[in-house]
mmCIF file with all atom_site columns, N, CA and C in Angstrom:
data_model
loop_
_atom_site.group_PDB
_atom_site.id
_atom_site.type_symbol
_atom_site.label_atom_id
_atom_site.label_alt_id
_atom_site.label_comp_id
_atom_site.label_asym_id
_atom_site.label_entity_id
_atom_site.label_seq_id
_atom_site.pdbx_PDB_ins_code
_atom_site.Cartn_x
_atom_site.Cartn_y
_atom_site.Cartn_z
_atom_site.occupancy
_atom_site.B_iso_or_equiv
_atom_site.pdbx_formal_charge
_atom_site.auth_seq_id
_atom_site.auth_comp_id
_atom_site.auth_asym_id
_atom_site.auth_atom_id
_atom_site.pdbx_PDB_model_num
ATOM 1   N N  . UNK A 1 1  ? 5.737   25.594  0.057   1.00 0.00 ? 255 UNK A N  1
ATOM 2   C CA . UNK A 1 1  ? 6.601   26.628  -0.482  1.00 0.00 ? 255 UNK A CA 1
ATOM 3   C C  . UNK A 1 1  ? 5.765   27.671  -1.199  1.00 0.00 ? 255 UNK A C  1
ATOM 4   N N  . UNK A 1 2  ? 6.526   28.958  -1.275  1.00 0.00 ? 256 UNK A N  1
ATOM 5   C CA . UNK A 1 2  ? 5.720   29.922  -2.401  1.00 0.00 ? 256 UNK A CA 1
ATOM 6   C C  . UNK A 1 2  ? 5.266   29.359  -3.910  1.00 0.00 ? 256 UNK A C  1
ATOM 7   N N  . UNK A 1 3  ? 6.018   28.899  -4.350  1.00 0.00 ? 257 UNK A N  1
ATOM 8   C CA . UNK A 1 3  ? 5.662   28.330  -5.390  1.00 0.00 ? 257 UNK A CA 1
ATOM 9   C C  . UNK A 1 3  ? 4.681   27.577  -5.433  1.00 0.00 ? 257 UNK A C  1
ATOM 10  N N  . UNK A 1 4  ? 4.229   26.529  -4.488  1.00 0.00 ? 258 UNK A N  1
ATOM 11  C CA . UNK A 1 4  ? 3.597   25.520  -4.664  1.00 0.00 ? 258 UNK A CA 1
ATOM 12  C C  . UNK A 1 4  ? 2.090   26.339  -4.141  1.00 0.00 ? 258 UNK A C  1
ATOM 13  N N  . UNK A 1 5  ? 1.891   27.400  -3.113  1.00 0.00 ? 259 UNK A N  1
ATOM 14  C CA . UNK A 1 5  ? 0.889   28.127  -3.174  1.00 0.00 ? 259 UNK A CA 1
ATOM 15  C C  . UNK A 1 5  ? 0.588   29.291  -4.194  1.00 0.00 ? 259 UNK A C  1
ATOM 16  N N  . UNK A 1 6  ? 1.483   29.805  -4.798  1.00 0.00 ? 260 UNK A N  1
ATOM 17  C CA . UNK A 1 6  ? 1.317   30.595  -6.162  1.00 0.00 ? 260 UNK A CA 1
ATOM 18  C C  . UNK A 1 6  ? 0.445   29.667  -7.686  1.00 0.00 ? 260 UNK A C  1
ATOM 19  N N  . UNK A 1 7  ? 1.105   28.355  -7.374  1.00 0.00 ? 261 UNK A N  1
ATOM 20  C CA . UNK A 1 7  ? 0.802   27.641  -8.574  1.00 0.00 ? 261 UNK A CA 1
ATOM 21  C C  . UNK A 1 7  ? 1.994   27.269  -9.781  1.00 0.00 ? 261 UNK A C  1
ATOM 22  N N  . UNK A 1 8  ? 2.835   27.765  -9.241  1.00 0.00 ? 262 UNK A N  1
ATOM 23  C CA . UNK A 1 8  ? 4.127   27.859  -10.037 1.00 0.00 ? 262 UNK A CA 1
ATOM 24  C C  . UNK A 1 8  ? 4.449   26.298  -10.060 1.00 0.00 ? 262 UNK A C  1
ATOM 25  N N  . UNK A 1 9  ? 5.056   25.417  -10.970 1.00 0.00 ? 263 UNK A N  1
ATOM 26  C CA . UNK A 1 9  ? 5.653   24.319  -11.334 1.00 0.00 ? 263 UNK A CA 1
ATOM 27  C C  . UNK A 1 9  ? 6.804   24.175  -10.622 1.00 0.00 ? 263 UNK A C  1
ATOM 28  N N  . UNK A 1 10 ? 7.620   23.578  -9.550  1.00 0.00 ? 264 UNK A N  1
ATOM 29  C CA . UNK A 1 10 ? 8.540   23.392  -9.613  1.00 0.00 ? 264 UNK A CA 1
ATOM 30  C C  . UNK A 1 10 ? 8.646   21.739  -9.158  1.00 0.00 ? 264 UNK A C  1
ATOM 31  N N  . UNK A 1 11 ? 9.261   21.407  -9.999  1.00 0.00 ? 265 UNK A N  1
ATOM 32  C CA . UNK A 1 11 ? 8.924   20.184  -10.141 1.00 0.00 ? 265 UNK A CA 1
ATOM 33  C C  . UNK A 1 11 ? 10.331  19.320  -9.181  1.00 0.00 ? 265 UNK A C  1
ATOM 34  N N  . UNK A 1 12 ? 11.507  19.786  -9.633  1.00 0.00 ? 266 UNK A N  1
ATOM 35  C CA . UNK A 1 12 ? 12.270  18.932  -8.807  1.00 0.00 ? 266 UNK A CA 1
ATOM 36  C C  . UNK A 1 12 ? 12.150  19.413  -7.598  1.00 0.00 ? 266 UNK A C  1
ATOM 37  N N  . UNK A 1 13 ? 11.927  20.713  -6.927  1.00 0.00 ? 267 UNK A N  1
ATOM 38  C CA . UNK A 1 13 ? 11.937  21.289  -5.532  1.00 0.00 ? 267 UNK A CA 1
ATOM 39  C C  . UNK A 1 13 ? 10.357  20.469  -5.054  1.00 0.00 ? 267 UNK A C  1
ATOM 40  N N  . UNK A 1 14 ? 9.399   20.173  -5.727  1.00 0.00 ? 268 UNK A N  1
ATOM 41  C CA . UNK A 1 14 ? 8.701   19.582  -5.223  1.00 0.00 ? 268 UNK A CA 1
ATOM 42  C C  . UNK A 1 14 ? 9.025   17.955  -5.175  1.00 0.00 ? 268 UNK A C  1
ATOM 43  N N  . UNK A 1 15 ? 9.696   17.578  -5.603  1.00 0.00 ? 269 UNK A N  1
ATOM 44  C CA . UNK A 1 15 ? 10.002  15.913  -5.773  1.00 0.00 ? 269 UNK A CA 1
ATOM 45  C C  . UNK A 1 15 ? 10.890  15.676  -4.661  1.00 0.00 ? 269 UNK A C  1
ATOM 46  N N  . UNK A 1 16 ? 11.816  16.768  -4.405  1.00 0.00 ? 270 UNK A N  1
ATOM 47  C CA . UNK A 1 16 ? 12.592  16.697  -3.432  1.00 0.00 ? 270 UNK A CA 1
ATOM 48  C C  . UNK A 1 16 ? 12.313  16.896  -2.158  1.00 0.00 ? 270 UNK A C  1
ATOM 49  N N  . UNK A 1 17 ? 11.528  18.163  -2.010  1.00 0.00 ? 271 UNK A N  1
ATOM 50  C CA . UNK A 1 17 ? 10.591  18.160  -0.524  1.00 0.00 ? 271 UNK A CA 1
ATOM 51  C C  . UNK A 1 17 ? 9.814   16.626  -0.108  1.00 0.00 ? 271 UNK A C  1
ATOM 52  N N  . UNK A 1 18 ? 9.203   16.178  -1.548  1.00 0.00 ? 272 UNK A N  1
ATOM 53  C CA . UNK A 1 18 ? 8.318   14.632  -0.726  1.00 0.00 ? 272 UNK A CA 1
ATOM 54  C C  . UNK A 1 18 ? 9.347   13.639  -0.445  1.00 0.00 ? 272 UNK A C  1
ATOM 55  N N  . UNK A 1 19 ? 10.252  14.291  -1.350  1.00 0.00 ? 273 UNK A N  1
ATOM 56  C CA . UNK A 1 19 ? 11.972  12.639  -0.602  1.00 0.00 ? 273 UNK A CA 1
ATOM 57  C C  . UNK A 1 19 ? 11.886  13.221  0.644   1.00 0.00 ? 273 UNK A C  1
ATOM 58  N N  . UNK A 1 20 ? 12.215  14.351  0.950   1.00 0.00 ? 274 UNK A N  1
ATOM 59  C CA . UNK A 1 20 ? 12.765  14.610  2.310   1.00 0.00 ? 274 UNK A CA 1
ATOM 60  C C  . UNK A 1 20 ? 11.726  14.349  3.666   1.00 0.00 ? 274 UNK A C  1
ATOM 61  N N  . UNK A 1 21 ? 10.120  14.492  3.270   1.00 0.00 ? 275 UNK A N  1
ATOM 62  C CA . UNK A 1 21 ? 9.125   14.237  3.895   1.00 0.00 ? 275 UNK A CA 1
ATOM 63  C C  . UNK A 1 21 ? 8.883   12.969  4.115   1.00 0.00 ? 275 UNK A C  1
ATOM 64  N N  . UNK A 1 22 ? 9.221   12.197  3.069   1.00 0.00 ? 276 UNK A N  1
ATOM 65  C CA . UNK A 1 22 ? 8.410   10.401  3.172   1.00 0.00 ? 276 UNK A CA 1
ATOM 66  C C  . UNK A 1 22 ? 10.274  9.863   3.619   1.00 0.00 ? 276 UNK A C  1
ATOM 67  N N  . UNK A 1 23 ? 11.368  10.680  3.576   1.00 0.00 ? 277 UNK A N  1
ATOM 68  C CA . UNK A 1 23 ? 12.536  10.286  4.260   1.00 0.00 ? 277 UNK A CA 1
ATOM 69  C C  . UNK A 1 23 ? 12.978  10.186  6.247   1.00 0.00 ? 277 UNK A C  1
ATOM 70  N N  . UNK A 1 24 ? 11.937  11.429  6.385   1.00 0.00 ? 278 UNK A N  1
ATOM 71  C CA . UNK A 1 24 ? 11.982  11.637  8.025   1.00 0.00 ? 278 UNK A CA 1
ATOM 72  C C  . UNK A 1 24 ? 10.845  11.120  8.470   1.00 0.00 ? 278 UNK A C  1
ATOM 73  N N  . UNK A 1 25 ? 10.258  10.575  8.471   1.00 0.00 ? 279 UNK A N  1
ATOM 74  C CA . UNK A 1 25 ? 8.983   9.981   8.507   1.00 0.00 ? 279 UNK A CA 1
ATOM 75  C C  . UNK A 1 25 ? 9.136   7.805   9.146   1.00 0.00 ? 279 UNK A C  1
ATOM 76  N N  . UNK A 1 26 ? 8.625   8.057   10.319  1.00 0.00 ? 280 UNK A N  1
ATOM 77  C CA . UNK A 1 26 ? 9.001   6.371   11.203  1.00 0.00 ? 280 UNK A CA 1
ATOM 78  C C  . UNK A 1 26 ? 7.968   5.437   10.406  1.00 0.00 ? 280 UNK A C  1
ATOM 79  N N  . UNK A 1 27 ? 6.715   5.826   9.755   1.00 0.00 ? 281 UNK A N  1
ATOM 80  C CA . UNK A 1 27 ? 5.855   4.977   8.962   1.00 0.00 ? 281 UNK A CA 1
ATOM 81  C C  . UNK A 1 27 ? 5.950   5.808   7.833   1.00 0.00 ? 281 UNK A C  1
ATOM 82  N N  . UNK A 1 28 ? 5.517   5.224   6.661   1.00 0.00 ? 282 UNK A N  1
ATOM 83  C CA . UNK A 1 28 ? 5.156   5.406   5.498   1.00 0.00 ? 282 UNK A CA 1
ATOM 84  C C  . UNK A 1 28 ? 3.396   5.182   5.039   1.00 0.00 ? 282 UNK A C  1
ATOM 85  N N  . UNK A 1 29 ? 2.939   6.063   4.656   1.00 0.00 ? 283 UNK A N  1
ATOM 86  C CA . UNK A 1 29 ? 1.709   5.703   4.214   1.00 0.00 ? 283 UNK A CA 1
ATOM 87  C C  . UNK A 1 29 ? 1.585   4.977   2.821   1.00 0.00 ? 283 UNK A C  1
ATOM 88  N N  . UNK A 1 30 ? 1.982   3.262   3.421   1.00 0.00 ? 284 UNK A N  1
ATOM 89  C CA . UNK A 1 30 ? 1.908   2.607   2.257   1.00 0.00 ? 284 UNK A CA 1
ATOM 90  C C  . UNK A 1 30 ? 0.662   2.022   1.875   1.00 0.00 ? 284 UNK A C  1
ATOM 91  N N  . UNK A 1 31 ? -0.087  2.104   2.732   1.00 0.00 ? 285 UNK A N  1
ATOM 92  C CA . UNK A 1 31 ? -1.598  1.381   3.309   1.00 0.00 ? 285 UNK A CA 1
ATOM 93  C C  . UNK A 1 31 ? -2.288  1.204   1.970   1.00 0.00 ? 285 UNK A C  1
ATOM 94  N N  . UNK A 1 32 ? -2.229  2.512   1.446   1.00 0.00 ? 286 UNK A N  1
ATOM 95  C CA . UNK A 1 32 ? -2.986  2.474   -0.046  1.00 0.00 ? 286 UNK A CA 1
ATOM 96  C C  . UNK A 1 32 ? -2.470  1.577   -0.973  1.00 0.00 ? 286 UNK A C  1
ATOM 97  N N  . UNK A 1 33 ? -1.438  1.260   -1.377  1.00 0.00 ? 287 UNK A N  1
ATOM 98  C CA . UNK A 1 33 ? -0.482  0.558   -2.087  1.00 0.00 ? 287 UNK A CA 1
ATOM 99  C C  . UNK A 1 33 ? -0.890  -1.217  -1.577  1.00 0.00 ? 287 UNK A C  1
ATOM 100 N N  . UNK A 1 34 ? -0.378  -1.246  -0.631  1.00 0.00 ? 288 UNK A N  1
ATOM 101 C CA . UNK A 1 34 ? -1.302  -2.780  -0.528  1.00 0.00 ? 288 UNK A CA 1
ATOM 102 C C  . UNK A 1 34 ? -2.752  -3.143  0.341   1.00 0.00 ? 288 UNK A C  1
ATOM 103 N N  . UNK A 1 35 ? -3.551  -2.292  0.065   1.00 0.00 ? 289 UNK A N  1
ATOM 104 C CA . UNK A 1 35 ? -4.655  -2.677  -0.179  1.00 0.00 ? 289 UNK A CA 1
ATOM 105 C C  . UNK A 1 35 ? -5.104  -2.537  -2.352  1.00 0.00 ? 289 UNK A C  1
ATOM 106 N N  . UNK A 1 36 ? -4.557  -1.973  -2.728  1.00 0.00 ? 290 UNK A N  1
ATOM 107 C CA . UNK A 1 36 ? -4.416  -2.613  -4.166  1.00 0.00 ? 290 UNK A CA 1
ATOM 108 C C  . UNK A 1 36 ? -3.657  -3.273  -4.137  1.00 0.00 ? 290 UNK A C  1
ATOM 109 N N  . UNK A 1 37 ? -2.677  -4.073  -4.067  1.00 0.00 ? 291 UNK A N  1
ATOM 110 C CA . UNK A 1 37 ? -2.204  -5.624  -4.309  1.00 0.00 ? 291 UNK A CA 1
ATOM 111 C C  . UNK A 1 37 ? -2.900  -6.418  -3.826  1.00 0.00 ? 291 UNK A C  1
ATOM 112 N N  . UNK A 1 38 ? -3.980  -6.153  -3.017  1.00 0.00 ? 292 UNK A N  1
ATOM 113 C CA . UNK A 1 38 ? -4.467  -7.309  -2.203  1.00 0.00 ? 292 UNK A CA 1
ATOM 114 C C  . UNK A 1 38 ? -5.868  -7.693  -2.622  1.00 0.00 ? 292 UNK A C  1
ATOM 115 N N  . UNK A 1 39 ? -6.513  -6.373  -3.496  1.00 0.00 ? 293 UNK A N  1
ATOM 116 C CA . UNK A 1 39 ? -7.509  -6.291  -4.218  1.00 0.00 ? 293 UNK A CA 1
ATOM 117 C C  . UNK A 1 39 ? -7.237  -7.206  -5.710  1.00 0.00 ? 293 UNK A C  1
ATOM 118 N N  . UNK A 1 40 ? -6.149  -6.599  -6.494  1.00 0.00 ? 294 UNK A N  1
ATOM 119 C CA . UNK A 1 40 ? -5.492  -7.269  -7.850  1.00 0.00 ? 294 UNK A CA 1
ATOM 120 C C  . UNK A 1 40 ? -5.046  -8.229  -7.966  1.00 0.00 ? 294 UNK A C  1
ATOM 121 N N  . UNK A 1 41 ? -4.417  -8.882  -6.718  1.00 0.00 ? 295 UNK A N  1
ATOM 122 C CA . UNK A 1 41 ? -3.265  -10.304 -7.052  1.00 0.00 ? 295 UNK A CA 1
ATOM 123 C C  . UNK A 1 41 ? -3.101  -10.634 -5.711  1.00 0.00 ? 295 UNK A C  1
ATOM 124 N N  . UNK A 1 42 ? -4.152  -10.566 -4.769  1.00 0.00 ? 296 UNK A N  1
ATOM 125 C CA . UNK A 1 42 ? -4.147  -11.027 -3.340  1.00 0.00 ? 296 UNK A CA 1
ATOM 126 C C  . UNK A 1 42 ? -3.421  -11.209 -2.755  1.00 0.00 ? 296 UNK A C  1
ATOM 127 N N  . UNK A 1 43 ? -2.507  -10.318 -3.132  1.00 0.00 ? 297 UNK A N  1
ATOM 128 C CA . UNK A 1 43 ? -0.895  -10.602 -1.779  1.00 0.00 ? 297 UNK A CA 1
ATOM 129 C C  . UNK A 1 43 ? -1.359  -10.149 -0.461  1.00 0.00 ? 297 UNK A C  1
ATOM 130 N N  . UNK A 1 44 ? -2.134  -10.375 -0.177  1.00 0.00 ? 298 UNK A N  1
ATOM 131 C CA . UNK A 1 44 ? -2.038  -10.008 1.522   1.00 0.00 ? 298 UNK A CA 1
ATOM 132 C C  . UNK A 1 44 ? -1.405  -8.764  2.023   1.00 0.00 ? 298 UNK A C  1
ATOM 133 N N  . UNK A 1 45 ? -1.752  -8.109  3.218   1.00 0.00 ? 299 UNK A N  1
ATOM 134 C CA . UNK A 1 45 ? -1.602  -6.605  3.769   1.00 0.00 ? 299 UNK A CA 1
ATOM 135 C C  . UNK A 1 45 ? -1.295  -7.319  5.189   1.00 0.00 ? 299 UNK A C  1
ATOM 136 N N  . UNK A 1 46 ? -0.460  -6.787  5.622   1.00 0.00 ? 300 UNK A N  1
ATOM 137 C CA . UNK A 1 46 ? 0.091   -6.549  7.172   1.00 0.00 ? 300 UNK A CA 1
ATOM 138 C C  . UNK A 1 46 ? -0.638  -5.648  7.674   1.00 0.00 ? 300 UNK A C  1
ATOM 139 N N  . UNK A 1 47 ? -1.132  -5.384  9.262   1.00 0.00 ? 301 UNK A N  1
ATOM 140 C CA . UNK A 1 47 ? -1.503  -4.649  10.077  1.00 0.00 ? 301 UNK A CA 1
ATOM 141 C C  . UNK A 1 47 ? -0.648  -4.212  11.128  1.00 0.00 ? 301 UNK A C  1
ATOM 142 N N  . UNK A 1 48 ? -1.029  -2.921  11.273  1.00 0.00 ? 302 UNK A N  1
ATOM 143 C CA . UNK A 1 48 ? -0.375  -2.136  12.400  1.00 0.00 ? 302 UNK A CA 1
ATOM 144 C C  . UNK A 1 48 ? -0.744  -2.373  13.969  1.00 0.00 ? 302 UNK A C  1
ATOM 145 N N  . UNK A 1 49 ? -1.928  -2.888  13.869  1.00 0.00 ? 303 UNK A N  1
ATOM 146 C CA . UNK A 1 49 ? -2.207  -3.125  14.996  1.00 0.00 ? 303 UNK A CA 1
ATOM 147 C C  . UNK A 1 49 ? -2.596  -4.765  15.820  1.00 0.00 ? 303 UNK A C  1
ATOM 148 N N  . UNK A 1 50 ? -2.268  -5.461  14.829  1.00 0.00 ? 304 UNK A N  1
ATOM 149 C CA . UNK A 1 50 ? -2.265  -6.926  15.100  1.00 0.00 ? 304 UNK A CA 1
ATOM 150 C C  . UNK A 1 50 ? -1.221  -7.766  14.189  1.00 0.00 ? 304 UNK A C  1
ATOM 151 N N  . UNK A 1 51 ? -0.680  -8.443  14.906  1.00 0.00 ? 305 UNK A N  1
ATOM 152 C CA . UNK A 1 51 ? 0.401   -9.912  13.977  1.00 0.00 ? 305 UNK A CA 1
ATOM 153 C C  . UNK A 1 51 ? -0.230  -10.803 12.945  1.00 0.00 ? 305 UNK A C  1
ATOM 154 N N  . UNK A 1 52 ? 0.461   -10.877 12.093  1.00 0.00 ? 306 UNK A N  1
ATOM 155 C CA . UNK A 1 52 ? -0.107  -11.587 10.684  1.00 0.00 ? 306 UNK A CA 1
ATOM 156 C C  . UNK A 1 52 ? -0.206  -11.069 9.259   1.00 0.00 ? 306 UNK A C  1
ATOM 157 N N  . UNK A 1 53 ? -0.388  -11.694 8.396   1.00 0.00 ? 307 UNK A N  1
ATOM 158 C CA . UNK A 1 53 ? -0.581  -11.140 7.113   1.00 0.00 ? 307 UNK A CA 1
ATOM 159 C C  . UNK A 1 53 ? -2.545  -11.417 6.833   1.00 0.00 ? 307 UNK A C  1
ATOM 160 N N  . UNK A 1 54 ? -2.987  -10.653 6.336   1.00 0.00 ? 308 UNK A N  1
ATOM 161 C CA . UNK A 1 54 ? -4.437  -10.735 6.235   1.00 0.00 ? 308 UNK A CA 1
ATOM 162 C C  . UNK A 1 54 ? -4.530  -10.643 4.619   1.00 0.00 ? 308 UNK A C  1
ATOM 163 N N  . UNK A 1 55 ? -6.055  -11.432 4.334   1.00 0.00 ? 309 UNK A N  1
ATOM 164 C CA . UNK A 1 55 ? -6.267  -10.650 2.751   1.00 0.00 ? 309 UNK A CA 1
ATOM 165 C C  . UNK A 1 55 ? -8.061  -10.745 2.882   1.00 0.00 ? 309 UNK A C  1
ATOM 166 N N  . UNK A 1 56 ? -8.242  -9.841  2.388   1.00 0.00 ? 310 UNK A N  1
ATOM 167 C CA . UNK A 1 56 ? -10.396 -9.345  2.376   1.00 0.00 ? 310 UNK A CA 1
ATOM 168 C C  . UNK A 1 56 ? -10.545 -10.280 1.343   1.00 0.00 ? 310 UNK A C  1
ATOM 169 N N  . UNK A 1 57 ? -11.643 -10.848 1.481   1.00 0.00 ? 311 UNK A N  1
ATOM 170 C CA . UNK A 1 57 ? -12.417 -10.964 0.507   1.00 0.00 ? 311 UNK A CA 1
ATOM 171 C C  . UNK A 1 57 ? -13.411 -10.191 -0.327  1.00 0.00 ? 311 UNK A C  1
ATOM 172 N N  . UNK A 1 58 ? -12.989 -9.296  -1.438  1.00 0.00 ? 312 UNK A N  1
ATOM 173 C CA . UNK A 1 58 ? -13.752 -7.772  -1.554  1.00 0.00 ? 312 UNK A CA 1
ATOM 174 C C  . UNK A 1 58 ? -14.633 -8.152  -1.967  1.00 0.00 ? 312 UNK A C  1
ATOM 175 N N  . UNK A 1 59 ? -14.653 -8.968  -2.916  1.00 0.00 ? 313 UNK A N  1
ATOM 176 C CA . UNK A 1 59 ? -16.383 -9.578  -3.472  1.00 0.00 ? 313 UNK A CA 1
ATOM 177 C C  . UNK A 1 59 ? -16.219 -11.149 -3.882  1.00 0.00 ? 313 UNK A C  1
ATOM 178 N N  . UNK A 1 60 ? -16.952 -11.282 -4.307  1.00 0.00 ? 314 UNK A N  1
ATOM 179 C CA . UNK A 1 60 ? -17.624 -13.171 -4.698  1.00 0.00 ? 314 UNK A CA 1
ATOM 180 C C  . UNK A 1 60 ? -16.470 -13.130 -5.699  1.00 0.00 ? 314 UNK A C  1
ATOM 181 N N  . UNK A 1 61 ? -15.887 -12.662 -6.423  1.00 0.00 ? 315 UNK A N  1
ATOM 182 C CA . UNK A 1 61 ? -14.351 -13.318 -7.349  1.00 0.00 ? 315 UNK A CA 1
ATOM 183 C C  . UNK A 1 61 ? -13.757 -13.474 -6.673  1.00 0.00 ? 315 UNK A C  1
ATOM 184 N N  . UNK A 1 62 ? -13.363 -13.161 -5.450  1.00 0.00 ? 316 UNK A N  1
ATOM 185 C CA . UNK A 1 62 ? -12.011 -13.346 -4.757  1.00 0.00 ? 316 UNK A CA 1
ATOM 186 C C  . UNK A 1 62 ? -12.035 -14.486 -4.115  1.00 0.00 ? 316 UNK A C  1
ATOM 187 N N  . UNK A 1 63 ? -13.407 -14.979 -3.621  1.00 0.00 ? 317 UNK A N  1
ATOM 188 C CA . UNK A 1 63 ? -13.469 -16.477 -3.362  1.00 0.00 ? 317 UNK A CA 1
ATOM 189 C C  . UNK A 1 63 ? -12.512 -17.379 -3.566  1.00 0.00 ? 317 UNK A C  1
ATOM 190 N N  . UNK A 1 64 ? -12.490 -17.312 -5.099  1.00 0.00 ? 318 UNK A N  1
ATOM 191 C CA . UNK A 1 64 ? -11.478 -18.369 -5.727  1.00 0.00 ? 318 UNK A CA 1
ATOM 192 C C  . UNK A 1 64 ? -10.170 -18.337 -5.636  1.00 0.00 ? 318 UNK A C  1
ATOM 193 N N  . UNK A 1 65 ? -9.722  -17.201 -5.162  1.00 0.00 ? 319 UNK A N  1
ATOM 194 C CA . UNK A 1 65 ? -8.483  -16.903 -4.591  1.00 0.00 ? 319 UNK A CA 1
ATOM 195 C C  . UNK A 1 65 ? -7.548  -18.045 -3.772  1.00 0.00 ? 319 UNK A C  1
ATOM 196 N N  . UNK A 1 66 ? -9.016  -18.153 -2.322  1.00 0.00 ? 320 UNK A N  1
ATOM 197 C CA . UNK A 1 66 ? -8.397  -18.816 -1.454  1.00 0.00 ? 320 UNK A CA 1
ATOM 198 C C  . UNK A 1 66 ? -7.885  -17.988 -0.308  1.00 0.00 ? 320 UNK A C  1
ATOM 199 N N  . UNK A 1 67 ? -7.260  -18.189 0.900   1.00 0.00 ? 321 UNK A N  1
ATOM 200 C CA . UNK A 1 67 ? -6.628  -18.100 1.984   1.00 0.00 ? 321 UNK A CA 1
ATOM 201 C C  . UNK A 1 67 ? -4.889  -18.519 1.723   1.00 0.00 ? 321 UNK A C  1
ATOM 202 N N  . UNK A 1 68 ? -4.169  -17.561 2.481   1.00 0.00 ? 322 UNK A N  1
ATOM 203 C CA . UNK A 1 68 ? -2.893  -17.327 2.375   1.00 0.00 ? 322 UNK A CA 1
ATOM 204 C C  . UNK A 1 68 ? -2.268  -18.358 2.361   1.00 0.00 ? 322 UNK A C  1
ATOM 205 N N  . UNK A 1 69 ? -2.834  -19.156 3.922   1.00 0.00 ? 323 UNK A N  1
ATOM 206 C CA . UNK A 1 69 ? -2.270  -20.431 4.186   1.00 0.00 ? 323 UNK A CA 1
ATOM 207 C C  . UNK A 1 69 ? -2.554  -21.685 3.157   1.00 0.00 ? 323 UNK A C  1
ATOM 208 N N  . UNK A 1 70 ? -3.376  -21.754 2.719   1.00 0.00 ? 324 UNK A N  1
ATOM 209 C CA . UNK A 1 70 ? -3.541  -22.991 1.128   1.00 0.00 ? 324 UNK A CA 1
ATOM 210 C C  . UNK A 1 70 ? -2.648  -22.222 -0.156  1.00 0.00 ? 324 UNK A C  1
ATOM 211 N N  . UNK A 1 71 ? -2.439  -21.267 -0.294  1.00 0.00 ? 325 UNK A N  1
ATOM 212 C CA . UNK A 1 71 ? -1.297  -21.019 -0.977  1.00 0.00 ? 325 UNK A CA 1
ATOM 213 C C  . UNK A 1 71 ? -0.229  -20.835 -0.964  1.00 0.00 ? 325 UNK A C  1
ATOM 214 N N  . UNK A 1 72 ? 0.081   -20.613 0.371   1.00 0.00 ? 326 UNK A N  1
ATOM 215 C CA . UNK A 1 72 ? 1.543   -21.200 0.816   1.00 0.00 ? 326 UNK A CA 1
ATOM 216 C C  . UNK A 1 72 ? 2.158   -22.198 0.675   1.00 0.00 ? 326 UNK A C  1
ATOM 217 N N  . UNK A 1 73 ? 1.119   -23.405 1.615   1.00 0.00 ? 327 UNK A N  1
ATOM 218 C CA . UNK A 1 73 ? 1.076   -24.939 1.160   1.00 0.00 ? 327 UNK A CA 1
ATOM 219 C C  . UNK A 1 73 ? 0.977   -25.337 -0.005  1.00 0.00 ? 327 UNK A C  1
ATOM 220 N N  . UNK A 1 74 ? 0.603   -24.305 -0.763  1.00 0.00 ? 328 UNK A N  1
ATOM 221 C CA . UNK A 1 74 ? 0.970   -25.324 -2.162  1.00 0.00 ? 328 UNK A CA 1
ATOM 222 C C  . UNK A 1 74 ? -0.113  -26.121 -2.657  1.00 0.00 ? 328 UNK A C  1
ATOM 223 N N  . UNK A 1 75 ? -1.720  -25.689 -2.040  1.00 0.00 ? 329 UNK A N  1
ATOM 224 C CA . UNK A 1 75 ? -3.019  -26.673 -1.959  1.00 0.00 ? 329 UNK A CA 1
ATOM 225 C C  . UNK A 1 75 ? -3.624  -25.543 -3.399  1.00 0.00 ? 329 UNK A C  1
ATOM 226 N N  . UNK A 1 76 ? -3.147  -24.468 -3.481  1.00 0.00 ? 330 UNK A N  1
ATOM 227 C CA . UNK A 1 76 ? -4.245  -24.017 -4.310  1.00 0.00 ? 330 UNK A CA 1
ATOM 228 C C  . UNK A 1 76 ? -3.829  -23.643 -5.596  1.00 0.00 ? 330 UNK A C  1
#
């Protein structure tokens, strides 16, 4: 909008354009969002291009985490 290339504030016309953008939209770019849960509290991330829930091991703390499946079961 003019505003938003002027520099002008409009704050609900901009809140409302990203409803209407992240509303028509078949994916959501949530990607960012859980790859931090999966970094913080290892909930696991789904992929777009393969079946399953996955979680990284980002460094040597997460070790202790474990794998999805031993915490499912109830082993960890």
């Amino acid at each position: 909008t003019l505003c938003v290339a002027s520099g002008i504030a409009a704050p609900a016309m901009t809140a409302s354009l990203s409803y209407f953008d992240s509303y028509r939209r078949a994916r959501l770019p949530a990607n960012l969002v859980q790859a931090q849960r999966d970094f913080f509290g290892a909930h696991t991330y789904e992929r777009v291009d393969k079946e399953g829930v996955f979680h990284c091991l980002w460094d040597d703390t997460h070790k202790e985490i474990g794998d999805i499946a031993g915490r499912m079961a109830g082993e960890l």
